[in-house]
GROMACS .gro file of C-alpha atoms in nm:
model
  410
    1MET     CA    1   2.010   1.164   0.630
    2GLY     CA    2   1.699   1.226   0.838
    3GLN     CA    3   1.355   1.268   0.694
    4GLN     CA    4   1.240   1.575   0.885
    5GLY     CA    5   1.070   1.863   0.718
    6ILE     CA    6   0.815   1.712   0.478
    7TRP     CA    7   0.447   1.775   0.539
    8VAL     CA    8   0.142   1.597   0.398
    9LEU     CA    9  -0.109   1.878   0.356
   10GLY     CA   10  -0.401   1.662   0.245
   11GLY     CA   11  -0.503   1.363   0.044
   12TYR     CA   12  -0.780   1.183  -0.140
   13GLN     CA   13  -0.886   0.830  -0.227
   14SER     CA   14  -1.144   0.738  -0.489
   15ASP     CA   15  -1.416   0.483  -0.420
   16PHE     CA   16  -1.244   0.151  -0.486
   17ALA     CA   17  -1.578  -0.029  -0.529
   18ARG     CA   18  -1.646   0.151  -0.859
   19ASN     CA   19  -1.604  -0.027  -1.190
   20LEU     CA   20  -1.478   0.270  -1.388
   21THR     CA   21  -1.467   0.084  -1.717
   22ARG     CA   22  -1.835   0.000  -1.683
   23GLU     CA   23  -1.901   0.368  -1.606
   24GLY     CA   24  -1.709   0.474  -1.916
   25VAL     CA   25  -1.438   0.649  -1.714
   26GLU     CA   26  -1.090   0.622  -1.864
   27ILE     CA   27  -0.750   0.692  -1.709
   28ASP     CA   28  -0.779   1.064  -1.784
   29GLY     CA   29  -1.111   1.085  -1.600
   30LEU     CA   30  -0.971   0.902  -1.298
   31THR     CA   31  -0.662   1.124  -1.295
   32ALA     CA   32  -0.878   1.436  -1.318
   33GLU     CA   33  -1.086   1.325  -1.019
   34VAL     CA   34  -0.781   1.247  -0.807
   35VAL     CA   35  -0.600   1.571  -0.895
   36ARG     CA   36  -0.906   1.787  -0.831
   37GLU     CA   37  -1.006   1.626  -0.502
   38THR     CA   38  -0.651   1.598  -0.366
   39LEU     CA   39  -0.586   1.968  -0.421
   40ALA     CA   40  -0.922   2.051  -0.263
   41ASP     CA   41  -0.852   1.841   0.046
   42ALA     CA   42  -0.507   1.999   0.082
   43ARG     CA   43  -0.661   2.345   0.040
   44VAL     CA   44  -0.409   2.446  -0.225
   45ARG     CA   45  -0.442   2.545  -0.590
   46ALA     CA   46  -0.274   2.376  -0.882
   47THR     CA   47  -0.074   2.696  -0.926
   48ASP     CA   48   0.075   2.637  -0.579
   49ILE     CA   49   0.234   2.308  -0.693
   50GLY     CA   50   0.602   2.292  -0.787
   51THR     CA   51   0.642   1.935  -0.914
   52VAL     CA   52   0.421   1.637  -0.999
   53HIS     CA   53   0.484   1.264  -0.954
   54VAL     CA   54   0.258   0.984  -1.079
   55GLY     CA   55   0.259   0.625  -0.955
   56ASN     CA   56   0.132   0.370  -1.208
   57ALA     CA   57   0.239   0.014  -1.268
   58PHE     CA   58   0.049  -0.131  -1.562
   59GLY     CA   59  -0.098   0.154  -1.763
   60GLN     CA   60   0.000   0.023  -2.104
   61LEU     CA   61  -0.118  -0.333  -2.034
   62PHE     CA   62  -0.463  -0.246  -1.900
   63THR     CA   63  -0.540   0.068  -2.100
   64GLY     CA   64  -0.279   0.105  -2.374
   65GLN     CA   65  -0.189   0.445  -2.229
   66GLY     CA   66   0.170   0.523  -2.138
   67HIS     CA   67   0.343   0.856  -2.066
   68LEU     CA   68   0.125   0.909  -1.760
   69GLY     CA   69   0.356   1.170  -1.610
   70ALA     CA   70   0.193   1.410  -1.855
   71MET     CA   71  -0.163   1.312  -1.765
   72PRO     CA   72  -0.211   1.554  -1.469
   73ALA     CA   73  -0.129   1.852  -1.694
   74THR     CA   74  -0.357   1.703  -1.958
   75VAL     CA   75  -0.656   1.715  -1.723
   76ASP     CA   76  -0.564   2.036  -1.535
   77GLU     CA   77  -0.397   2.306  -1.744
   78ASP     CA   78  -0.287   2.491  -1.429
   79LEU     CA   79  -0.028   2.210  -1.401
   80TRP     CA   80   0.094   2.279  -1.755
   81GLY     CA   81   0.468   2.335  -1.771
   82LEU     CA   82   0.552   2.178  -1.435
   83PRO     CA   83   0.811   1.902  -1.412
   84ALA     CA   84   0.637   1.566  -1.389
   85ALA     CA   85   0.727   1.198  -1.409
   86ARG     CA   86   0.568   0.856  -1.386
   87HIS     CA   87   0.713   0.594  -1.150
   88GLU     CA   88   0.682   0.217  -1.184
   89ALA     CA   89   0.777  -0.029  -0.912
   90ALA     CA   90   0.492  -0.280  -0.935
   91CYS     CA   91   0.272  -0.258  -0.625
   92ALA     CA   92   0.516  -0.010  -0.466
   93SER     CA   93   0.483   0.241  -0.751
   94GLY     CA   94   0.285   0.486  -0.537
   95SER     CA   95   0.539   0.485  -0.256
   96ILE     CA   96   0.824   0.531  -0.503
   97ALA     CA   97   0.641   0.835  -0.640
   98ILE     CA   98   0.615   0.975  -0.287
   99LEU     CA   99   0.981   0.909  -0.214
  100ALA     CA  100   1.086   1.075  -0.541
  101ALA     CA  101   0.876   1.381  -0.460
  102MET     CA  102   1.021   1.398  -0.110
  103ALA     CA  103   1.374   1.383  -0.248
  104GLU     CA  104   1.307   1.678  -0.477
  105LEU     CA  105   1.164   1.882  -0.191
  106GLU     CA  106   1.453   1.794   0.040
  107ALA     CA  107   1.703   1.889  -0.230
  108GLY     CA  108   1.549   2.234  -0.243
  109ARG     CA  109   1.441   2.210  -0.605
  110TYR     CA  110   1.077   2.276  -0.521
  111ASP     CA  111   0.865   2.356  -0.216
  112THR     CA  112   0.549   2.159  -0.295
  113ALA     CA  113   0.462   1.840  -0.478
  114LEU     CA  114   0.148   1.670  -0.601
  115VAL     CA  115   0.169   1.290  -0.592
  116VAL     CA  116  -0.097   1.089  -0.774
  117GLY     CA  117  -0.136   0.712  -0.794
  118VAL     CA  118  -0.379   0.571  -1.050
  119GLU     CA  119  -0.461   0.229  -1.191
  120LEU     CA  120  -0.741   0.082  -1.402
  121GLU     CA  121  -0.754  -0.299  -1.381
  122ARG     CA  122  -1.113  -0.389  -1.463
  123THR     CA  123  -1.072  -0.320  -1.832
  124VAL     CA  124  -1.015  -0.691  -1.905
  125PRO     CA  125  -1.146  -1.028  -1.779
  126GLY     CA  126  -1.004  -1.155  -1.450
  127ASP     CA  127  -0.777  -1.418  -1.605
  128THR     CA  128  -0.625  -1.158  -1.837
  129ALA     CA  129  -0.582  -0.919  -1.544
  130ALA     CA  130  -0.390  -1.187  -1.355
  131GLN     CA  131  -0.158  -1.233  -1.653
  132HIS     CA  132  -0.099  -0.859  -1.681
  133LEU     CA  133  -0.015  -0.838  -1.311
  134GLY     CA  134   0.240  -1.116  -1.361
  135ALA     CA  135   0.458  -0.864  -1.549
  136ALA     CA  136   0.596  -0.763  -1.207
  137SER     CA  137   0.760  -1.105  -1.169
  138TRP     CA  138   1.074  -1.223  -1.349
  139VAL     CA  139   0.886  -1.291  -1.669
  140GLY     CA  140   0.976  -1.617  -1.837
  141HIS     CA  141   1.192  -1.730  -1.547
  142GLU     CA  142   0.944  -1.800  -1.268
  143GLY     CA  143   0.579  -1.857  -1.195
  144SER     CA  144   0.276  -1.991  -1.377
  145PRO     CA  145   0.179  -1.769  -1.669
  146LYS     CA  146  -0.183  -1.769  -1.547
  147TYR     CA  147  -0.167  -1.711  -1.170
  148VAL     CA  148   0.185  -1.590  -1.091
  149TRP     CA  149   0.105  -1.411  -0.766
  150PRO     CA  150  -0.144  -1.650  -0.600
  151GLN     CA  151   0.116  -1.923  -0.653
  152GLY     CA  152   0.406  -1.700  -0.553
  153PHE     CA  153   0.254  -1.608  -0.220
  154SER     CA  154   0.147  -1.967  -0.168
  155ASP     CA  155   0.520  -2.038  -0.196
  156VAL     CA  156   0.583  -1.771   0.071
  157ALA     CA  157   0.334  -1.949   0.298
  158ASP     CA  158   0.508  -2.280   0.226
  159GLU     CA  159   0.844  -2.127   0.320
  160TYR     CA  160   0.696  -2.012   0.652
  161ASP     CA  161   0.563  -2.362   0.704
  162ARG     CA  162   0.907  -2.515   0.642
  163ARG     CA  163   1.083  -2.277   0.879
  164TYR     CA  164   0.834  -2.228   1.160
  165GLY     CA  165   0.512  -2.418   1.089
  166LEU     CA  166   0.201  -2.244   0.959
  167ASP     CA  167  -0.165  -2.320   1.019
  168ASP     CA  168  -0.383  -2.198   0.732
  169GLN     CA  169  -0.652  -2.109   0.985
  170HIS     CA  170  -0.438  -1.811   1.083
  171LEU     CA  171  -0.432  -1.696   0.720
  172HIS     CA  172  -0.809  -1.730   0.707
  173ALA     CA  173  -0.840  -1.529   1.030
  174PHE     CA  174  -0.628  -1.252   0.879
  175ALA     CA  175  -0.861  -1.238   0.577
  176ALA     CA  176  -1.168  -1.229   0.800
  177LEU     CA  177  -1.023  -0.934   0.993
  178ALA     CA  178  -0.952  -0.746   0.668
  179MET     CA  179  -1.311  -0.792   0.554
  180ARG     CA  180  -1.452  -0.688   0.893
  181ASN     CA  181  -1.244  -0.372   0.897
  182ALA     CA  182  -1.348  -0.291   0.540
  183THR     CA  183  -1.718  -0.284   0.630
  184ASP     CA  184  -1.656   0.045   0.814
  185ASN     CA  185  -1.461   0.203   0.526
  186PRO     CA  186  -1.677   0.408   0.288
  187ASN     CA  187  -1.418   0.368   0.008
  188ALA     CA  188  -1.349  -0.005   0.051
  189GLN     CA  189  -1.415  -0.231  -0.244
  190THR     CA  190  -1.568  -0.509  -0.032
  191ARG     CA  191  -1.768  -0.296   0.212
  192GLY     CA  192  -2.098  -0.433   0.080
  193TRP     CA  193  -1.987  -0.791   0.031
  194HIS     CA  194  -2.136  -1.067   0.245
  195PHE     CA  195  -1.951  -1.365   0.388
  196GLY     CA  196  -2.034  -1.675   0.587
  197GLU     CA  197  -1.812  -1.871   0.823
  198ALA     CA  198  -1.711  -2.106   0.542
  199SER     CA  199  -1.582  -1.809   0.342
  200PHE     CA  200  -1.274  -1.813   0.563
  201SER     CA  201  -1.208  -2.185   0.571
  202ASP     CA  202  -1.073  -2.475   0.365
  203ASP     CA  203  -1.417  -2.536   0.214
  204ASP     CA  204  -1.338  -2.604  -0.151
  205ASP     CA  205  -1.685  -2.504  -0.268
  206VAL     CA  206  -1.725  -2.176  -0.077
  207ASN     CA  207  -1.357  -2.075  -0.065
  208PRO     CA  208  -1.195  -2.253  -0.359
  209VAL     CA  209  -0.823  -2.285  -0.421
  210VAL     CA  210  -0.683  -2.035  -0.671
  211ALA     CA  211  -0.327  -2.172  -0.675
  212GLY     CA  212  -0.127  -2.380  -0.430
  213ARG     CA  213  -0.261  -2.308  -0.081
  214THR     CA  214  -0.396  -1.964  -0.181
  215ARG     CA  215  -0.776  -1.956  -0.170
  216ARG     CA  216  -1.027  -1.699  -0.291
  217THR     CA  217  -1.046  -1.492   0.028
  218ASP     CA  218  -0.668  -1.502   0.068
  219CYS     CA  219  -0.645  -1.266  -0.231
  220SER     CA  220  -0.665  -0.889  -0.266
  221GLN     CA  221  -0.899  -0.751  -0.526
  222VAL     CA  222  -0.872  -0.647  -0.890
  223THR     CA  223  -0.949  -0.279  -0.852
  224ASP     CA  224  -0.999   0.048  -1.034
  225GLY     CA  225  -0.894   0.348  -0.830
  226GLY     CA  226  -0.664   0.631  -0.744
  227ALA     CA  227  -0.525   0.830  -0.455
  228GLY     CA  228  -0.328   1.149  -0.412
  229VAL     CA  229  -0.137   1.359  -0.159
  230VAL     CA  230   0.013   1.707  -0.155
  231LEU     CA  231   0.356   1.740   0.007
  232ALA     CA  232   0.528   2.059   0.123
  233THR     CA  233   0.849   2.164   0.293
  234ASP     CA  234   0.880   2.323   0.636
  235GLY     CA  235   0.974   2.649   0.468
  236TRP     CA  236   0.661   2.657   0.254
  237VAL     CA  237   0.445   2.576   0.557
  238ARG     CA  238   0.605   2.858   0.755
  239ASP     CA  239   0.508   3.096   0.475
  240HIS     CA  240   0.158   2.945   0.444
  241PRO     CA  241   0.045   2.862   0.798
  242GLU     CA  242  -0.316   2.846   0.683
  243ALA     CA  243  -0.231   2.524   0.498
  244VAL     CA  244  -0.184   2.336   0.826
  245ALA     CA  245  -0.444   2.520   1.034
  246GLY     CA  246  -0.694   2.304   1.216
  247GLY     CA  247  -0.464   2.007   1.263
  248ARG     CA  248  -0.542   1.853   0.924
  249ALA     CA  249  -0.180   1.805   0.813
  250ALA     CA  250   0.086   1.554   0.915
  251ARG     CA  251   0.463   1.521   0.886
  252ILE     CA  252   0.659   1.240   0.724
  253THR     CA  253   0.923   1.171   0.987
  254GLY     CA  254   1.068   0.843   0.861
  255TRP     CA  255   1.117   0.644   0.543
  256GLY     CA  256   1.273   0.321   0.425
  257HIS     CA  257   1.341   0.182   0.077
  258ARG     CA  258   1.513  -0.145  -0.014
  259THR     CA  259   1.527  -0.325  -0.348
  260VAL     CA  260   1.645  -0.680  -0.418
  261GLY     CA  261   1.633  -0.910  -0.720
  262LEU     CA  262   1.315  -1.030  -0.884
  263ALA     CA  263   1.337  -1.406  -0.829
  264LEU     CA  264   1.142  -1.534  -0.529
  265ASP     CA  265   1.345  -1.852  -0.484
  266ARG     CA  266   1.666  -1.653  -0.466
  267LYS     CA  267   1.520  -1.449  -0.181
  268PHE     CA  268   1.452  -1.768   0.012
  269GLN     CA  269   1.803  -1.898  -0.058
  270ARG     CA  270   1.971  -1.577   0.055
  271SER     CA  271   1.773  -1.562   0.379
  272LYS     CA  272   1.811  -1.927   0.479
  273ASP     CA  273   2.041  -1.838   0.770
  274ASP     CA  274   1.857  -1.519   0.867
  275THR     CA  275   1.598  -1.485   1.141
  276HIS     CA  276   1.341  -1.356   0.889
  277VAL     CA  277   1.211  -1.492   0.560
  278MET     CA  278   1.255  -1.152   0.389
  279PRO     CA  279   1.523  -0.960   0.582
  280HIS     CA  280   1.519  -0.669   0.337
  281VAL     CA  281   1.150  -0.612   0.421
  282ARG     CA  282   1.236  -0.609   0.790
  283ASP     CA  283   1.522  -0.367   0.722
  284ALA     CA  284   1.312  -0.125   0.513
  285PHE     CA  285   1.059  -0.093   0.793
  286ALA     CA  286   1.332  -0.067   1.057
  287ASP     CA  287   1.496   0.210   0.852
  288ALA     CA  288   1.173   0.409   0.864
  289LEU     CA  289   1.142   0.366   1.240
  290ARG     CA  290   1.506   0.464   1.293
  291ARG     CA  291   1.478   0.776   1.079
  292ALA     CA  292   1.165   0.871   1.271
  293GLY     CA  293   1.357   0.835   1.597
  294LEU     CA  294   1.145   0.541   1.712
  295ALA     CA  295   1.271   0.232   1.886
  296GLU     CA  296   1.010  -0.028   1.788
  297VAL     CA  297   0.678  -0.086   1.620
  298ASP     CA  298   0.498  -0.035   1.951
  299ASP     CA  299   0.588   0.333   1.922
  300LEU     CA  300   0.335   0.347   1.637
  301SER     CA  301  -0.042   0.374   1.678
  302ALA     CA  302  -0.113   0.153   1.374
  303VAL     CA  303   0.049   0.005   1.065
  304GLU     CA  304  -0.075  -0.007   0.705
  305VAL     CA  305   0.076  -0.325   0.556
  306HIS     CA  306   0.075  -0.478   0.212
  307ASP     CA  307  -0.165  -0.770   0.230
  308CYS     CA  308  -0.187  -0.843  -0.143
  309PHE     CA  309  -0.241  -1.196  -0.010
  310THR     CA  310  -0.286  -1.324   0.341
  311ALA     CA  311   0.068  -1.465   0.322
  312SER     CA  312   0.216  -1.117   0.270
  313GLY     CA  313   0.000  -0.978   0.552
  314TYR     CA  314   0.116  -1.263   0.775
  315LEU     CA  315   0.477  -1.188   0.679
  316ALA     CA  316   0.430  -0.820   0.762
  317ILE     CA  317   0.331  -0.896   1.120
  318ASP     CA  318   0.664  -1.044   1.224
  319HIS     CA  319   0.873  -0.835   0.981
  320THR     CA  320   0.747  -0.513   1.141
  321GLY     CA  321   0.835  -0.657   1.482
  322ILE     CA  322   0.483  -0.701   1.616
  323THR     CA  323   0.592  -1.056   1.699
  324ALA     CA  324   0.915  -1.252   1.697
  325PRO     CA  325   1.007  -1.422   1.367
  326GLY     CA  326   0.765  -1.697   1.272
  327GLU     CA  327   0.519  -1.604   1.545
  328SER     CA  328   0.275  -1.387   1.351
  329TRP     CA  329   0.001  -1.626   1.452
  330LYS     CA  330   0.030  -1.507   1.812
  331ALA     CA  331  -0.074  -1.151   1.716
  332ILE     CA  332  -0.371  -1.291   1.522
  333GLU     CA  333  -0.489  -1.511   1.808
  334SER     CA  334  -0.435  -1.247   2.077
  335GLY     CA  335  -0.616  -0.969   1.890
  336ASP     CA  336  -0.303  -0.750   1.894
  337ILE     CA  337  -0.364  -0.645   1.533
  338GLU     CA  338  -0.735  -0.566   1.573
  339ARG     CA  339  -0.840  -0.203   1.544
  340THR     CA  340  -0.852  -0.186   1.924
  341GLY     CA  341  -0.542  -0.402   1.970
  342ARG     CA  342  -0.183  -0.336   2.067
  343VAL     CA  343  -0.067  -0.246   1.712
  344PRO     CA  344  -0.368  -0.225   1.479
  345VAL     CA  345  -0.299  -0.350   1.128
  346ASN     CA  346  -0.495  -0.214   0.831
  347PRO     CA  347  -0.783  -0.061   1.028
  348GLY     CA  348  -0.958   0.028   0.701
  349GLY     CA  349  -0.931  -0.320   0.547
  350GLY     CA  350  -0.597  -0.307   0.370
  351LEU     CA  351  -0.569  -0.449   0.019
  352ILE     CA  352  -0.778  -0.761   0.079
  353GLY     CA  353  -1.075  -0.571   0.215
  354GLY     CA  354  -1.013  -0.224   0.078
  355GLY     CA  355  -0.896  -0.297  -0.275
  356HIS     CA  356  -0.566  -0.290  -0.461
  357PRO     CA  357  -0.535  -0.057  -0.764
  358VAL     CA  358  -0.168  -0.138  -0.790
  359GLY     CA  359  -0.007   0.196  -0.873
  360ALA     CA  360  -0.226   0.378  -0.621
  361THR     CA  361  -0.180   0.149  -0.320
  362GLY     CA  362   0.128   0.316  -0.170
  363VAL     CA  363  -0.037   0.656  -0.197
  364ARG     CA  364  -0.361   0.519  -0.050
  365MET     CA  365  -0.163   0.392   0.249
  366ALA     CA  366  -0.024   0.742   0.305
  367VAL     CA  367  -0.376   0.889   0.281
  368ASP     CA  368  -0.507   0.641   0.539
  369ALA     CA  369  -0.211   0.716   0.766
  370LEU     CA  370  -0.283   1.089   0.729
  371ARG     CA  371  -0.647   1.036   0.823
  372GLN     CA  372  -0.553   0.831   1.127
  373VAL     CA  373  -0.298   1.074   1.273
  374THR     CA  374  -0.526   1.374   1.216
  375GLY     CA  375  -0.826   1.203   1.373
  376THR     CA  376  -1.031   1.216   1.052
  377ALA     CA  377  -1.058   0.844   0.975
  378GLY     CA  378  -1.424   0.820   1.069
  379ALA     CA  379  -1.549   0.473   1.161
  380THR     CA  380  -1.204   0.321   1.098
  381GLN     CA  381  -1.033   0.558   1.344
  382VAL     CA  382  -0.785   0.412   1.593
  383ASP     CA  383  -0.839   0.594   1.920
  384GLY     CA  384  -0.564   0.842   1.995
  385ALA     CA  385  -0.358   0.763   1.685
  386ARG     CA  386  -0.045   0.980   1.674
  387ARG     CA  387   0.200   0.792   1.450
  388VAL     CA  388   0.126   0.543   1.172
  389GLY     CA  389   0.370   0.340   0.965
  390THR     CA  390   0.328   0.198   0.615
  391LEU     CA  391   0.482  -0.111   0.456
  392ASN     CA  392   0.431  -0.124   0.080
  393ILE     CA  393   0.588  -0.400  -0.132
  394GLY     CA  394   0.625  -0.451  -0.505
  395GLY     CA  395   0.624  -0.792  -0.669
  396SER     CA  396   0.758  -1.072  -0.452
  397THR     CA  397   0.893  -0.805  -0.213
  398ALA     CA  398   1.154  -0.702  -0.472
  399THR     CA  399   1.080  -0.338  -0.388
  400THR     CA  400   0.987  -0.247  -0.032
  401CYS     CA  401   0.902   0.102   0.092
  402SER     CA  402   0.798   0.231   0.433
  403LEU     CA  403   0.689   0.565   0.572
  404VAL     CA  404   0.613   0.700   0.918
  405LEU     CA  405   0.355   0.978   0.942
  406GLU     CA  406   0.313   1.180   1.262
  407GLY     CA  407   0.017   1.400   1.343
  408PRO     CA  408   0.018   1.762   1.453
  409PRO     CA  409   0.111   1.847   1.814
  410SER     CA  410  -0.179   1.781   2.049
   0.00000   0.00000   0.00000
């Protein structure tokens, strides 16, 4: 089934550099901000919305608050009585919320949808946050209880090394690019951070090991933040042409969604005879391209990929087809993934530079893609961007989602 006919009317991202807990802002306050500003950007009213979907991964662990599907109506009574649901798929929760909203619109149940992704993670010390985030692994069956994901993606890097060879300098270069891109992003968590050359090196004092071969700047951030989009059908847009006036809306023309088991080692075992380390990730992205009627990644103007660690960003390069399997390093050395390169990757800094409020990340990717294809990305704009893909993963790639957004006709 094709994915024609769904519009993104507008979107919003909060400032990921804010420590909302320190400000005294709770999950209701964050949700209220995202709902209000998303509707304003889309130029629609809450009473125009037909259904609501919320992406959130770890609400109970970080805040004690569950039942977040009801939070938008709690903070905006014009949403009272609408169908709403929360979606959890670890770091892919936001994309799953988008896909669920799209499915309802395609089925004809509703004409418009509000999708909100929210996460508070700075409510606890860093070590506790790392343990909470480990809930997206196969708990009790794999990983260190303290640093599940730094070790897990160190294991991904080790698997690359076994199959193809991997120089950690290429991982460091990926991190440096993420931080450079983030300096131009007014919502990026690290935009005001300062780094020296040793920050992206094997210097144990400046860039210490967190777990395995994962070092400090190989990691995405612990982040408070939210993002939102408003979706609408072709039929609704035909009846409300003012909603897409001025070229500020985009269409979702492709999607992909694959889910595999939780265990990381089993993924490696099942792919041992495949060309790619994570073939289901490759297939999810290829599904999105195919549904969008595109032949290859070079038909896109940019890609938003899930660099929760440099190893996952490295994996995304060859799994999206920017390079052949195991040759991601070539795109890093050649500059192909720079903002001015052949296929720019994360022009706003991605997760490493931009921040990673887990349940909001998939929605944030869609917002960044919307900005790019409508020419409203400011200093992070890729010249002439027309189509942008997203690659959002949950856990050790157990859930993988992709979208293709296309801008208005020129």
